[in-house]
Tab-separated table of C-alpha atoms in Angstrom:
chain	number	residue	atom	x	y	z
A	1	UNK	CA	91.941	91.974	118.253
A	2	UNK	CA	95.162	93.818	118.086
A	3	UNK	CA	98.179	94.776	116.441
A	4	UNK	CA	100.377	92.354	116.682
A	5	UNK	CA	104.381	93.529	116.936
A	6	UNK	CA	105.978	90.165	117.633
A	7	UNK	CA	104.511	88.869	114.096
A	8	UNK	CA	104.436	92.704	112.358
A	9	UNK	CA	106.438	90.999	109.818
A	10	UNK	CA	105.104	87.566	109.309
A	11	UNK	CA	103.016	87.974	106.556
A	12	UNK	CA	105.467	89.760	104.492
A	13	UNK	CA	108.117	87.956	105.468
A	14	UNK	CA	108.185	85.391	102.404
A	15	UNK	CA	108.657	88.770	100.038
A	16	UNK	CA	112.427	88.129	101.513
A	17	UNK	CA	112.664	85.342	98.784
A	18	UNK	CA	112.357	87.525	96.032
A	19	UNK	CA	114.236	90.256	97.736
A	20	UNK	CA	117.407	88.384	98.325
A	21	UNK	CA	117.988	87.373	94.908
A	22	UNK	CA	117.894	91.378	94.067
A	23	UNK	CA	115.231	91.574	92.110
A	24	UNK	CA	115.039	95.365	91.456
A	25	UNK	CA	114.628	95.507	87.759
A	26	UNK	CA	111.121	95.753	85.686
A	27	UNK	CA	109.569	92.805	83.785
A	28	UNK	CA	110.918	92.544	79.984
A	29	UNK	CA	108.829	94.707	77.840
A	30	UNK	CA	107.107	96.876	80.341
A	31	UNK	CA	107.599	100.605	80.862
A	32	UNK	CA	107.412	102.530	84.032
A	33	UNK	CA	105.712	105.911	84.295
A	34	UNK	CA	107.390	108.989	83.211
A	35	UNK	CA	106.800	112.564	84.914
A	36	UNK	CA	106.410	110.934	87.990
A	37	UNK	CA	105.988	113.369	91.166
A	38	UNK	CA	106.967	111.648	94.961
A	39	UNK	CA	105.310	114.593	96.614
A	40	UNK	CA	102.034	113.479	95.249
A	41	UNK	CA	102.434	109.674	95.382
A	42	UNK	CA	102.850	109.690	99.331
A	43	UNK	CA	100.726	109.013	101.702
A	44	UNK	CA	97.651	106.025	102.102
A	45	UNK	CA	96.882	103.870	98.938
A	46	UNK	CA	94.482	100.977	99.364
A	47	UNK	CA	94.934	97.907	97.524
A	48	UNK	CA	92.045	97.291	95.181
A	49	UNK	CA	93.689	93.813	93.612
A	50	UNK	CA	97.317	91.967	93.849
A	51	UNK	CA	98.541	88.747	92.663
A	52	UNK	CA	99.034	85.999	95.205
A	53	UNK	CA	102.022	85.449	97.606
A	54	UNK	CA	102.833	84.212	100.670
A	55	UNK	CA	102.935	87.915	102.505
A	56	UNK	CA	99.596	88.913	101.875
A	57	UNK	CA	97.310	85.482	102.369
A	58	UNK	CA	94.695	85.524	104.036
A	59	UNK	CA	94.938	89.836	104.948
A	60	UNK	CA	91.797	92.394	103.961
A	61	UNK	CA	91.850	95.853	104.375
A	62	UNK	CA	95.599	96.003	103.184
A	63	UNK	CA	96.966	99.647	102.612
A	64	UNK	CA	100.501	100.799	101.751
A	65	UNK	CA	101.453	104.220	103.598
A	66	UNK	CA	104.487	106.562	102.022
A	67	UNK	CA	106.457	109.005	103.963
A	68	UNK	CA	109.501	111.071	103.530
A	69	UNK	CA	112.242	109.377	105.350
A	70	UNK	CA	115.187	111.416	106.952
A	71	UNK	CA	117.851	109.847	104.174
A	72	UNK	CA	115.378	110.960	101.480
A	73	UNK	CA	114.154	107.732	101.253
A	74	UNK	CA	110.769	106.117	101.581
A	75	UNK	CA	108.824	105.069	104.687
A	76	UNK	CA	106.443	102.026	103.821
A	77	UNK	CA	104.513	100.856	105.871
A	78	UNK	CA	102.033	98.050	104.930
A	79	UNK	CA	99.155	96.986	106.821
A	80	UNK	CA	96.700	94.476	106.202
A	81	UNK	CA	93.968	92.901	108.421
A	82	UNK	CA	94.258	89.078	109.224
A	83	UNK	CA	91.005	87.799	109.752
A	84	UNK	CA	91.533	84.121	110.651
A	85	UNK	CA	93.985	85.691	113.471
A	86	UNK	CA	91.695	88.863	114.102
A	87	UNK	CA	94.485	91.230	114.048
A	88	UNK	CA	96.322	93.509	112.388
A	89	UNK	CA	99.645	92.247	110.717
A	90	UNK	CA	102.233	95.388	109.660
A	91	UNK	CA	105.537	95.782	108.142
A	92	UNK	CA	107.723	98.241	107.815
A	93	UNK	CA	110.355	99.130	104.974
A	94	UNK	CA	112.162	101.566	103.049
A	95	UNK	CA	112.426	102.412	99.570
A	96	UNK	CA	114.540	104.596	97.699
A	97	UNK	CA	114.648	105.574	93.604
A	98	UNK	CA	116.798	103.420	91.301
A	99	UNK	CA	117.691	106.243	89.058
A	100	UNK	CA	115.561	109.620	87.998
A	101	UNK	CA	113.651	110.665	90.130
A	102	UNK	CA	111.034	111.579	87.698
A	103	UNK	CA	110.839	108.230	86.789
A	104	UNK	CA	108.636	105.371	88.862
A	105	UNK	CA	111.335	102.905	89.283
A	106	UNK	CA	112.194	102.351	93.130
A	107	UNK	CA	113.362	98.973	94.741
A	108	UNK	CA	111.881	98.121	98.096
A	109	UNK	CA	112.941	96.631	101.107
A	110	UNK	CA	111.409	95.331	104.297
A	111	UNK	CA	114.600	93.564	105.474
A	112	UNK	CA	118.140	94.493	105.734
A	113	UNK	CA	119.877	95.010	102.740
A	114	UNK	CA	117.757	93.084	100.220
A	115	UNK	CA	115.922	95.136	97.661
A	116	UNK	CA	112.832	94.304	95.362
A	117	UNK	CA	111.772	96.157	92.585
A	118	UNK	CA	108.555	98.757	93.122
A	119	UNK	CA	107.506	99.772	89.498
A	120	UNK	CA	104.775	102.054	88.534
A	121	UNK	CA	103.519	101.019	85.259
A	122	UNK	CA	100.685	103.140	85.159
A	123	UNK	CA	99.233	106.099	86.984
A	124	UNK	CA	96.493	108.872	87.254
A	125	UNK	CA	98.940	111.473	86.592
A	126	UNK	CA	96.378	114.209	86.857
A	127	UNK	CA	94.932	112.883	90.405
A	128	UNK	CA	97.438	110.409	91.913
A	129	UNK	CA	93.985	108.204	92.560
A	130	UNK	CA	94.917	105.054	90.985
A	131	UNK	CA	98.419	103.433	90.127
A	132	UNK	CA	99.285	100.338	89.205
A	133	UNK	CA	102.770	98.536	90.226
A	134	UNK	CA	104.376	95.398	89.037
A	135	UNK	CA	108.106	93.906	90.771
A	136	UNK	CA	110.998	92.864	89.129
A	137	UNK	CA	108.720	90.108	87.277
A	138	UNK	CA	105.072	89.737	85.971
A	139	UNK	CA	104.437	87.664	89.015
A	140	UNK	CA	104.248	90.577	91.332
A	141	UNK	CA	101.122	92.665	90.274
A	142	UNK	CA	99.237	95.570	92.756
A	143	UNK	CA	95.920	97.766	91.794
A	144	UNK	CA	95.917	100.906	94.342
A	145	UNK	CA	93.537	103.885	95.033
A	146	UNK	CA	93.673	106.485	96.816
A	147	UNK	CA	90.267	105.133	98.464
A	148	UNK	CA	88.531	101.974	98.903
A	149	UNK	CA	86.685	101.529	96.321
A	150	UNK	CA	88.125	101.792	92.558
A	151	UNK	CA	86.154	103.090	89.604
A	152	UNK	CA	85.138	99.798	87.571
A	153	UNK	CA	86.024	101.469	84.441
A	154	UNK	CA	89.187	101.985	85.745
A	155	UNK	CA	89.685	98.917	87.025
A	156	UNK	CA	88.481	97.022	84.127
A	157	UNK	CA	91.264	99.439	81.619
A	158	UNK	CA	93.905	98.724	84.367
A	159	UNK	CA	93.038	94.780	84.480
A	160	UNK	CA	92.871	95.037	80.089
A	161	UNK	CA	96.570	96.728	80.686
A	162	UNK	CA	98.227	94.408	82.721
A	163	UNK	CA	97.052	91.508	80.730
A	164	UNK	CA	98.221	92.971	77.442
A	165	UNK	CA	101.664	93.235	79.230
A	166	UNK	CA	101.401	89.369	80.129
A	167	UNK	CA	100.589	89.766	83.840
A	168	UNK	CA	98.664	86.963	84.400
A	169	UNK	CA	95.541	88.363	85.295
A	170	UNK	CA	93.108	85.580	85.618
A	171	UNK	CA	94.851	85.135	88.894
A	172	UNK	CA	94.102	88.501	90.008
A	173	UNK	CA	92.501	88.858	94.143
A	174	UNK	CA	90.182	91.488	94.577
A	175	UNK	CA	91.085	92.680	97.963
A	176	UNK	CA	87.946	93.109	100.542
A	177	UNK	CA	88.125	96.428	102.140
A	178	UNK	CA	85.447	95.541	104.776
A	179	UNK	CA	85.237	97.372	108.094
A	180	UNK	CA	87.393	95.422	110.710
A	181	UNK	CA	87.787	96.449	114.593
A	182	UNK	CA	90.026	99.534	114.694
A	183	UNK	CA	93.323	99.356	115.457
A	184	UNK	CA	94.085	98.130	119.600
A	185	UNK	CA	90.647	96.958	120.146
């Protein structure tokens, strides 16, 4: 049980589909939050529930981590545990604002110079404890908290959300957040 480097992209490497098309734009009819403050948005988020792909089968305990970057950029860095492998899968990316600043509207990238869209469409502007993100399409859906576990209320008005903007929410994971080995053990 260890990180593994050779395959720290693997599991996120099918995202480079979507990414070389340059997908950076948000889904037809869905907003992205206003008023939005990077300060407060970095740092660890757990993912509470996604919609399927490729990069993220079979991973628990997935979390997205935020930095500053030198370039004023983005660090991500997204971790999930594989537990058919029993190991730790990572990738690394960089993301950077499409326009305002104010505005949640970044695009993504965890490969050379192929961007995805990163759109928060909805947020706990008071708290920064729960957001939720969509891509460039309604096919790429994420539910994160600051911890763990989510509020059920909240996650039931977040799930209501998402399917009145046409996500397809039926097909909604709920990601386990068990306790695997640490890190290097």
């Amino acid at each position: 049980m260890r990180i593994t480097m050779r395959n720290r992209a693997a599991p996120w490497i099918s995202v480079l589909a979507v990414l070389a098309a340059g997908c950076t734009g948000v889904p037809e009819g869905v907003d992205t939050v206003k008023g939005f403050e990077l300060d407060r948005y970095l740092g660890t988020w757990y993912e509470i529930a996604r919609l399927d792909h490729p990069f993220e089968r079979g991973l628990s305990n997935i979390t997205a981590n935020y930095s500053l970057r030198d370039d004023g950029g983005v660090k991500v860095i997204n971790r999930g545990y594989n537990v058919e492998k029993q190991e730790w899968d990572e990738a690394e990316g960089k993301a950077y604002f499409v326009g305002d600043e104010n505005v949640g509207e970044l695009k993504v990238s965890f490969f050379g110079p192929f961007y995805g869209g990163y759109n928060v469409i909805e947020l706990d502007k008071e708290g920064y404890q729960y957001s939720m993100v969509a891509g460039p399409d309604r096919s790429y859906l994420w539910i994160l908290s600051r911890s763990p576990d989510l509020d059920d209320a909240v996650l039931e008005r977040l799930i209501a959300k998402a399917g009145e903007l046409g996500f397809p929410v039926g097909e909604l994971i709920m990601v386990d957040h068990d306790s695997p080995p640490a890190a290097g053990q």
